[in-house]
Short mmCIF file of C-alpha atoms and ligand atoms in Angstrom, two decimals:
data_model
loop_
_atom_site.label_atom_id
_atom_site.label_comp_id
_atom_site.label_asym_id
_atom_site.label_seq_id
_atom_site.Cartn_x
_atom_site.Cartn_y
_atom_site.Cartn_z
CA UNK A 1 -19.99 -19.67 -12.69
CA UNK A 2 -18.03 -22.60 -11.84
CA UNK A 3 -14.24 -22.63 -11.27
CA UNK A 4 -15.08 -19.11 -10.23
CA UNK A 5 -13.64 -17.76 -7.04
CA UNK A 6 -14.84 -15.16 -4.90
CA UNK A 7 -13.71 -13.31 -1.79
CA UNK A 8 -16.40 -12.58 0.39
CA UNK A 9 -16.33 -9.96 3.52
CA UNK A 10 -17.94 -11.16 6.39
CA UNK A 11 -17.40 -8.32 8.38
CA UNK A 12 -21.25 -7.66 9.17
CA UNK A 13 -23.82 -10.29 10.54
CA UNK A 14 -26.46 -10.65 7.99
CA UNK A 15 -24.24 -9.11 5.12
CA UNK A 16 -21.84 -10.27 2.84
CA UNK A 17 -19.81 -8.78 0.01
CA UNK A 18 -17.97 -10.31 -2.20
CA UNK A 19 -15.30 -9.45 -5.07
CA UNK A 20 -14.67 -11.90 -7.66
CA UNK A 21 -10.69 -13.50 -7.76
CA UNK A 22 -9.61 -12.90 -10.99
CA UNK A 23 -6.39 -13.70 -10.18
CA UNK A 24 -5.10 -15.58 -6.46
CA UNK A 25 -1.75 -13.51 -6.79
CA UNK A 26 -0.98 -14.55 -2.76
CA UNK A 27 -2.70 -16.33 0.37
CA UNK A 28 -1.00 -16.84 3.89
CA UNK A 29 -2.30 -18.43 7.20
CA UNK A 30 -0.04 -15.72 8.89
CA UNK A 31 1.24 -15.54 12.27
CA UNK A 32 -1.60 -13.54 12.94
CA UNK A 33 -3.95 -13.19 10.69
CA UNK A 34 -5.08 -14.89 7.16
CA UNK A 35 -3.88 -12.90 4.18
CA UNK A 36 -4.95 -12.72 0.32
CA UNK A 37 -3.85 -10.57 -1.81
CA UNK A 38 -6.21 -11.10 -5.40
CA UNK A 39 -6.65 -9.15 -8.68
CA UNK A 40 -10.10 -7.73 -9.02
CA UNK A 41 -11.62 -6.02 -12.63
CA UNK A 42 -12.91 -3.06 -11.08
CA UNK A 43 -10.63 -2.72 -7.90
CA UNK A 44 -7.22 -4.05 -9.44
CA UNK A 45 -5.33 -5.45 -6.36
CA UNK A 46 -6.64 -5.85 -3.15
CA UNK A 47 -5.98 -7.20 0.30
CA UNK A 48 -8.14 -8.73 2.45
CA UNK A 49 -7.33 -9.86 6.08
CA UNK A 50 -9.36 -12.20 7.82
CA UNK A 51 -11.73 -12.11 5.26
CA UNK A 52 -12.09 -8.33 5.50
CA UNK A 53 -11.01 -5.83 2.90
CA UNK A 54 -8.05 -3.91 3.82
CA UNK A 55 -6.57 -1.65 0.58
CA UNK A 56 -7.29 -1.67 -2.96
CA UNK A 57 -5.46 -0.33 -5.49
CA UNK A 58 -7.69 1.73 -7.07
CA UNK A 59 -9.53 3.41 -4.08
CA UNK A 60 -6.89 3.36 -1.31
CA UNK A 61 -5.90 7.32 -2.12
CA UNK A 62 -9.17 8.19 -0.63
CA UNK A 63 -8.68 6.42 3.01
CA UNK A 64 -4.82 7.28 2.87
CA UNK A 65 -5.11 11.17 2.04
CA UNK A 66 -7.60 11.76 4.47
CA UNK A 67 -6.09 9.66 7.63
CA UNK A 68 -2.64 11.70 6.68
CA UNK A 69 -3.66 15.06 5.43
CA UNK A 70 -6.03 15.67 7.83
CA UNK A 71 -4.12 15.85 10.89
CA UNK A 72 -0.88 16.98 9.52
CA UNK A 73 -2.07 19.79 7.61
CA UNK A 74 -4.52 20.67 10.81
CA UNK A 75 -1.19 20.67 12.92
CA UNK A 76 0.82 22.65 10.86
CA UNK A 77 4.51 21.72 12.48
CA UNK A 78 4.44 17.54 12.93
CA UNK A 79 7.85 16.35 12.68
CA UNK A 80 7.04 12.52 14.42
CA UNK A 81 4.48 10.88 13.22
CA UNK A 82 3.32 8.08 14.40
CA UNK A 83 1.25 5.10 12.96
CA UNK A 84 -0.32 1.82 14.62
CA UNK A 85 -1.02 -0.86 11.92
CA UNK A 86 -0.72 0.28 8.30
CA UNK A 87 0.92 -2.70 7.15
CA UNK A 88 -0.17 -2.00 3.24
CA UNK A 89 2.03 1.58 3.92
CA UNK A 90 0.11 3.63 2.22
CA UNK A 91 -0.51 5.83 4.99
CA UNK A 92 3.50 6.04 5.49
CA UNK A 93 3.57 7.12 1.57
CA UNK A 94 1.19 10.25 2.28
CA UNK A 95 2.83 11.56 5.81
CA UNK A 96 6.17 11.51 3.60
CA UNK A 97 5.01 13.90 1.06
CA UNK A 98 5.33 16.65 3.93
CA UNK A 99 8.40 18.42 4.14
CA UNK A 100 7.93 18.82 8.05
CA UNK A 101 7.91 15.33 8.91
CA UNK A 102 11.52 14.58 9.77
CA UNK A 103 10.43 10.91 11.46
CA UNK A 104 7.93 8.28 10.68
CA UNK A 105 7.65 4.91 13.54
CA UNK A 106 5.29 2.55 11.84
CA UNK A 107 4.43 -0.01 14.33
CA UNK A 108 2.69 -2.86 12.29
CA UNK A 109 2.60 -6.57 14.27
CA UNK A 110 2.52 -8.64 10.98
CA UNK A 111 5.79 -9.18 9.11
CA UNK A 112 3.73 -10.54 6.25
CA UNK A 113 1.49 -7.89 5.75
CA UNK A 114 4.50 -5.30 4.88
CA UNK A 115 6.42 -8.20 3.14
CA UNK A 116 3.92 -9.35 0.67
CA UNK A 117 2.41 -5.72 0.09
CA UNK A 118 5.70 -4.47 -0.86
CA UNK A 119 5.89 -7.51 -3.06
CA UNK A 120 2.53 -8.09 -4.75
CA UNK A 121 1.21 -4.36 -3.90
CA UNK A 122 4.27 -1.89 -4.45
CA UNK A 123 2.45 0.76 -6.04
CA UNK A 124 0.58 1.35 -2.11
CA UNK A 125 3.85 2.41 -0.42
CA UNK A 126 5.82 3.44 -3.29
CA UNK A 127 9.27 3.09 -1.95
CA UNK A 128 8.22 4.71 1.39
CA UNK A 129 9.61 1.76 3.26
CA UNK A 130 13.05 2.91 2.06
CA UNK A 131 12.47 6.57 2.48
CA UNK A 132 15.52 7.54 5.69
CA UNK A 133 12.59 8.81 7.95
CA UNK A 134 11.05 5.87 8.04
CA UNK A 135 11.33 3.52 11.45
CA UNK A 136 9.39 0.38 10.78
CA UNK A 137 8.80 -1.84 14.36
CA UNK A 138 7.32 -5.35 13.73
CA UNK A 139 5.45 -5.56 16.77
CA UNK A 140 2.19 -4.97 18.50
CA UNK A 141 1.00 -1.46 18.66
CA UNK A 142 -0.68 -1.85 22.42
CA UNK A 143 2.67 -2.59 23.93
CA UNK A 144 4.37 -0.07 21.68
CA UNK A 145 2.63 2.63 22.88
CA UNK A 146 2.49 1.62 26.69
CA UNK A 147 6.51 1.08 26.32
CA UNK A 148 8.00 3.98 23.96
CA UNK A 149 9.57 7.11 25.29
CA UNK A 150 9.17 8.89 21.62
CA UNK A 151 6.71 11.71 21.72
CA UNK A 152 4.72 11.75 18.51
CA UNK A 153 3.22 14.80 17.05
CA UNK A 154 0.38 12.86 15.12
CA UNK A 155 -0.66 9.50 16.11
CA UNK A 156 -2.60 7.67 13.24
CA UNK A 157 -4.41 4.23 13.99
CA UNK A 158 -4.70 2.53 10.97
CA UNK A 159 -5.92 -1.03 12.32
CA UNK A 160 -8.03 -3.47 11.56
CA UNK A 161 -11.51 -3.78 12.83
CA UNK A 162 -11.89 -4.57 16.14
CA UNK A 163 -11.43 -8.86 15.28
CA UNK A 164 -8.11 -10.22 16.25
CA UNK A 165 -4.95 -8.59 16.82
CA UNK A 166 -6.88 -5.36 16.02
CA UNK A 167 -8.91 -5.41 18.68
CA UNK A 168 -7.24 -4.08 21.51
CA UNK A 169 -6.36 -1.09 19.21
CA UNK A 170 -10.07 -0.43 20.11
CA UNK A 171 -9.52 -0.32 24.13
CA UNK A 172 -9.16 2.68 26.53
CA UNK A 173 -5.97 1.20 27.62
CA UNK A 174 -4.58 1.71 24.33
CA UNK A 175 -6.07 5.08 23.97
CA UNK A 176 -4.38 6.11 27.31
CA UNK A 177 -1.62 4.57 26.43
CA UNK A 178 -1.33 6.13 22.78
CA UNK A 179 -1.81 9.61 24.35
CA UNK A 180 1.17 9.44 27.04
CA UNK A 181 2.99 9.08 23.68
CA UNK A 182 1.54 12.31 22.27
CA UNK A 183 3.72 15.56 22.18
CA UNK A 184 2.05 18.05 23.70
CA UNK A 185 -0.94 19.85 21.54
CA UNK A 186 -0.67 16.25 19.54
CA UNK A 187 -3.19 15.26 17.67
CA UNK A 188 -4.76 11.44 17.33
CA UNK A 189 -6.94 9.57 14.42
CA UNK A 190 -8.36 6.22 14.49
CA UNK A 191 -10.06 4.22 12.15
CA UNK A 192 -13.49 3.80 13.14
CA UNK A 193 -15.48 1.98 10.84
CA UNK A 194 -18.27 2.54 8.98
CA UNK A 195 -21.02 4.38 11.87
CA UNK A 196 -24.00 2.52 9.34
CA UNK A 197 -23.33 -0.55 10.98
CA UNK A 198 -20.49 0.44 13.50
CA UNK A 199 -21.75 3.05 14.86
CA UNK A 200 -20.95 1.11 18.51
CA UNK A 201 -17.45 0.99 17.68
CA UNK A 202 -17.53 4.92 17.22
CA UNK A 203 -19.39 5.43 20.72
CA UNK A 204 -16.50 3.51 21.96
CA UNK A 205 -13.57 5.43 20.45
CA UNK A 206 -15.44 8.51 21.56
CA UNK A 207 -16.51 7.98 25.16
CA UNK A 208 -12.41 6.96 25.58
CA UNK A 209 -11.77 10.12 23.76
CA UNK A 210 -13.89 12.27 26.38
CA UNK A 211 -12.19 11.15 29.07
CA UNK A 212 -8.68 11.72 27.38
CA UNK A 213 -8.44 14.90 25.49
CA UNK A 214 -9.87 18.13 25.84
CA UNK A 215 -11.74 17.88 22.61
CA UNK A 216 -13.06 14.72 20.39
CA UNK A 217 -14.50 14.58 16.70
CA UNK A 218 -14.74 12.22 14.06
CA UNK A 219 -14.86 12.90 10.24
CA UNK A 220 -15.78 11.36 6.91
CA UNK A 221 -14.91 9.92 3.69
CA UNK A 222 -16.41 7.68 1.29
CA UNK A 223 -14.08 4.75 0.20
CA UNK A 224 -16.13 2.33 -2.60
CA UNK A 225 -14.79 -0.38 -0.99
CA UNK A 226 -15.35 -0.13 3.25
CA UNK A 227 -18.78 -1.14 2.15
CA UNK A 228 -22.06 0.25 3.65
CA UNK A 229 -21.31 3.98 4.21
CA UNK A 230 -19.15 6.84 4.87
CA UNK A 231 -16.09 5.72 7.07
CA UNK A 232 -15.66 7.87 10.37
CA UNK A 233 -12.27 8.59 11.24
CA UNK A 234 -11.90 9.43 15.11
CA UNK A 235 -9.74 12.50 16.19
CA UNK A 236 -8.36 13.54 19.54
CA UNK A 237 -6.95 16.90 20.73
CA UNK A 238 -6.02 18.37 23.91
CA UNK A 239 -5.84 22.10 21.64
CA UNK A 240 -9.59 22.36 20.57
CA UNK A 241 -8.35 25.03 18.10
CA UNK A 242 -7.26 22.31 15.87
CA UNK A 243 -10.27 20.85 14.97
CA UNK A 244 -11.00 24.71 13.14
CA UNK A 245 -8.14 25.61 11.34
CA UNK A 246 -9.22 28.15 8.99
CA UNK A 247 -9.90 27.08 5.14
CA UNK A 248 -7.17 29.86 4.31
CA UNK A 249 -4.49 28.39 6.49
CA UNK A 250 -4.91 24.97 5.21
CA UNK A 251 -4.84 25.99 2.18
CA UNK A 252 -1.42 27.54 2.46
CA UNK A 253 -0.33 24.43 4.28
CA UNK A 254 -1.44 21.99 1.34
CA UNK A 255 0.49 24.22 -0.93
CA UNK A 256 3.63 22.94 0.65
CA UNK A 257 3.07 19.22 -0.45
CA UNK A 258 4.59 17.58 -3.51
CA UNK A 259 2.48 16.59 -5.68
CA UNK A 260 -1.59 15.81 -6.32
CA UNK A 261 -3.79 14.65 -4.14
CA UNK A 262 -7.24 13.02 -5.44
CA UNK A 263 -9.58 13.22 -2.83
CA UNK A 264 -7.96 15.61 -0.42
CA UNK A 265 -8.46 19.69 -0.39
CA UNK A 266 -8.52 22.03 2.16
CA UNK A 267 -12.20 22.46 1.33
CA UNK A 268 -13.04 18.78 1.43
CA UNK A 269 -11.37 18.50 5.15
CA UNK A 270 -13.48 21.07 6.82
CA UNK A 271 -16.65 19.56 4.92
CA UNK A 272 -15.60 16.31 6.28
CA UNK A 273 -16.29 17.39 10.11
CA UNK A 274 -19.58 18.38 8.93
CA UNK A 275 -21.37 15.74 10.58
CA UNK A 276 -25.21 14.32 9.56
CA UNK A 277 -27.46 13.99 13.22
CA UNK A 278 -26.97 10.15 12.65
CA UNK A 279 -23.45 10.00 12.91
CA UNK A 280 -23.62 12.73 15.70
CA UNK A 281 -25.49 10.53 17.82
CA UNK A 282 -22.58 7.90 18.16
CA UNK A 283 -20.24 10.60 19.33
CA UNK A 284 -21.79 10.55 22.79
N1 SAM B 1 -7.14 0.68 5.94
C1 SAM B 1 -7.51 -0.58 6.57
C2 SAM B 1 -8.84 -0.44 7.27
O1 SAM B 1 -9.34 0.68 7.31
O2 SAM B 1 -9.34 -1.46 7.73
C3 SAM B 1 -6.41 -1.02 7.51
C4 SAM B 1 -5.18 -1.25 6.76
S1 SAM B 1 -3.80 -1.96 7.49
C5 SAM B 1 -3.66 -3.33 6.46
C6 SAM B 1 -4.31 -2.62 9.05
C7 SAM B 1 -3.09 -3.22 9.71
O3 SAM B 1 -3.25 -3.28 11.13
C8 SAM B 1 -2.79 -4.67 9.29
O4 SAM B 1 -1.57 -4.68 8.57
C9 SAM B 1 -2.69 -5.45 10.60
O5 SAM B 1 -1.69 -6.44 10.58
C10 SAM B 1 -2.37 -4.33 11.57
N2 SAM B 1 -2.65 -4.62 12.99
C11 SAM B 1 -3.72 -5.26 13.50
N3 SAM B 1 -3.61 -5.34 14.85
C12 SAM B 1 -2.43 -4.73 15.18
C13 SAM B 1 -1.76 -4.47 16.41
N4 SAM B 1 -2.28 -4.87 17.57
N5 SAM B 1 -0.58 -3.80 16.38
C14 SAM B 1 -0.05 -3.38 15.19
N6 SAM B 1 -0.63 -3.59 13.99
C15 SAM B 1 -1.82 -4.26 13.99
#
């Protein structure tokens, strides 16, 4: 239809797809990245950066539960968390919402991204910008990580793909880097794409992982809108016994936290490291 604008991901070669604009609610040529946030019928808000699609409003629970839940509940005590990236913070809204975190150092390189997202997408981080454990660095994560002398119970990566200023969030540097910052018994989880048409990226996060911690994984979860597949988010442990916290003892965990959750359960985390042979076969 003419007069008609759509927003179309580019991400893969040979695939596109796109959302229609309902409403241009804000675009930036950013310091770092370009930036548009639009209103969507089926998705409400979203974000896309660099032509890739970021958060939504009505899926982003399912990404932002599992990159949070997962590792805090598995760890039982974190009190620093840590996150690379999460610019839209709706990762920072979901580590809050455990009584044992008593510090949160979100280390996002765009200004922008927190700026207009607290603007035009408030419902993603829900005040959590204002919450008094929160430490917000405007800076870039790689250079965080190799500087800092914090030691961080959890360590989430919540970056963009590997294009841009998120790529070197994909590099063993980083990863060695990111674990000198780890407390011991830490745990780490990365974004790692969808393994349909990433699977690459996973083989990378994992052979880094190998030679780092004393025992990799990855798990799943389906968000509508990282097109294509099941995401894979990366973990990374030097205590193995993590990645098997009983059902029981998660449960008693998630019993702790405020409020609902809509995608995460104790049950759905331990299904999520149940891995089909084709993602397997990216883990190296
Ligand atoms: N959930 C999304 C996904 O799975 O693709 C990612 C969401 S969040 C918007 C990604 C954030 O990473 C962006 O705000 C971007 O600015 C930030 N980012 C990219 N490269 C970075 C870097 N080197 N250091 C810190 N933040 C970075």
């Amino acid at each position: 239809m003419s007069g008609e604008r759509w927003v179309t991901e580019t991400l893969h070669d040979g695939l596109r797809c796109a959302f229609r604009a309902d409403e241009v609610i804000y675009e930036e040529e950013t310091e770092h990245q370009h930036l548009v946030i639009f209103e969507n019928v089926k998705f409400g808000r979203v974000m896309s950066l660099d032509g890739i699609t970021q958060v939504t409003e009505k899926d982003e629970f399912v990404y932002h539960e599992m990159m949070s839940h997962v590792p805090i509940l598995a760890h039982g005590n974190a009190k620093k968390v840590l996150i690379i990236g999460g610019g839209d913070g709706g990762v920072l809204r979901e580590v809050l919402r455990h009584k044992t975190v008593e510090k949160c150092t979100m280390v996002e390189i765009d200004r922008s991204v927190v700026d207009m997202c607290v603007e035009y997408l408030p419902m993603i981080s829900a005040g959590a910008f204002d919450d008094p454990r929160t430490d917000l660095v405007i800076a870039d994560g790689a250079k965080f990580v190799a500087e800092t002398d914090e030691r961080y119970d959890v360590v989430i990566v919540d970056s963009t793909d590997p294009v841009g200023p998120g790529a070197i969030l994909f590099s063993e540097e980083f990863y060695k880097n990111a674990k000198r910052c780890m407390a011991g018994g830490g745990i780490i989880v990365t974004q790692n794409g969808v393994p349909f048409l990433q699977g690459d990226e996973l083989t990378g996060t994992m052979g880094a992982f190998a030679k780092l911690f004393a025992s990799r994984s990855c798990y799943l979860a389906t968000i509508p809108t990282y097109v294509f597949g099941a995401m894979a988010l990366g973990w990374g442990s030097d205590n193995e016994a993590l990645l098997d916290v009983p059902v029981e003892v998660l449960q008693e965990r998630f019993a702790k936290l405020e409020g609902e959750t809509l995608y995460y359960t104790p049950e759905v985390h331990k299904g999520a490291f149940a891995l089909p042979p084709y993602v397997k076969r990216f883990m190296g």
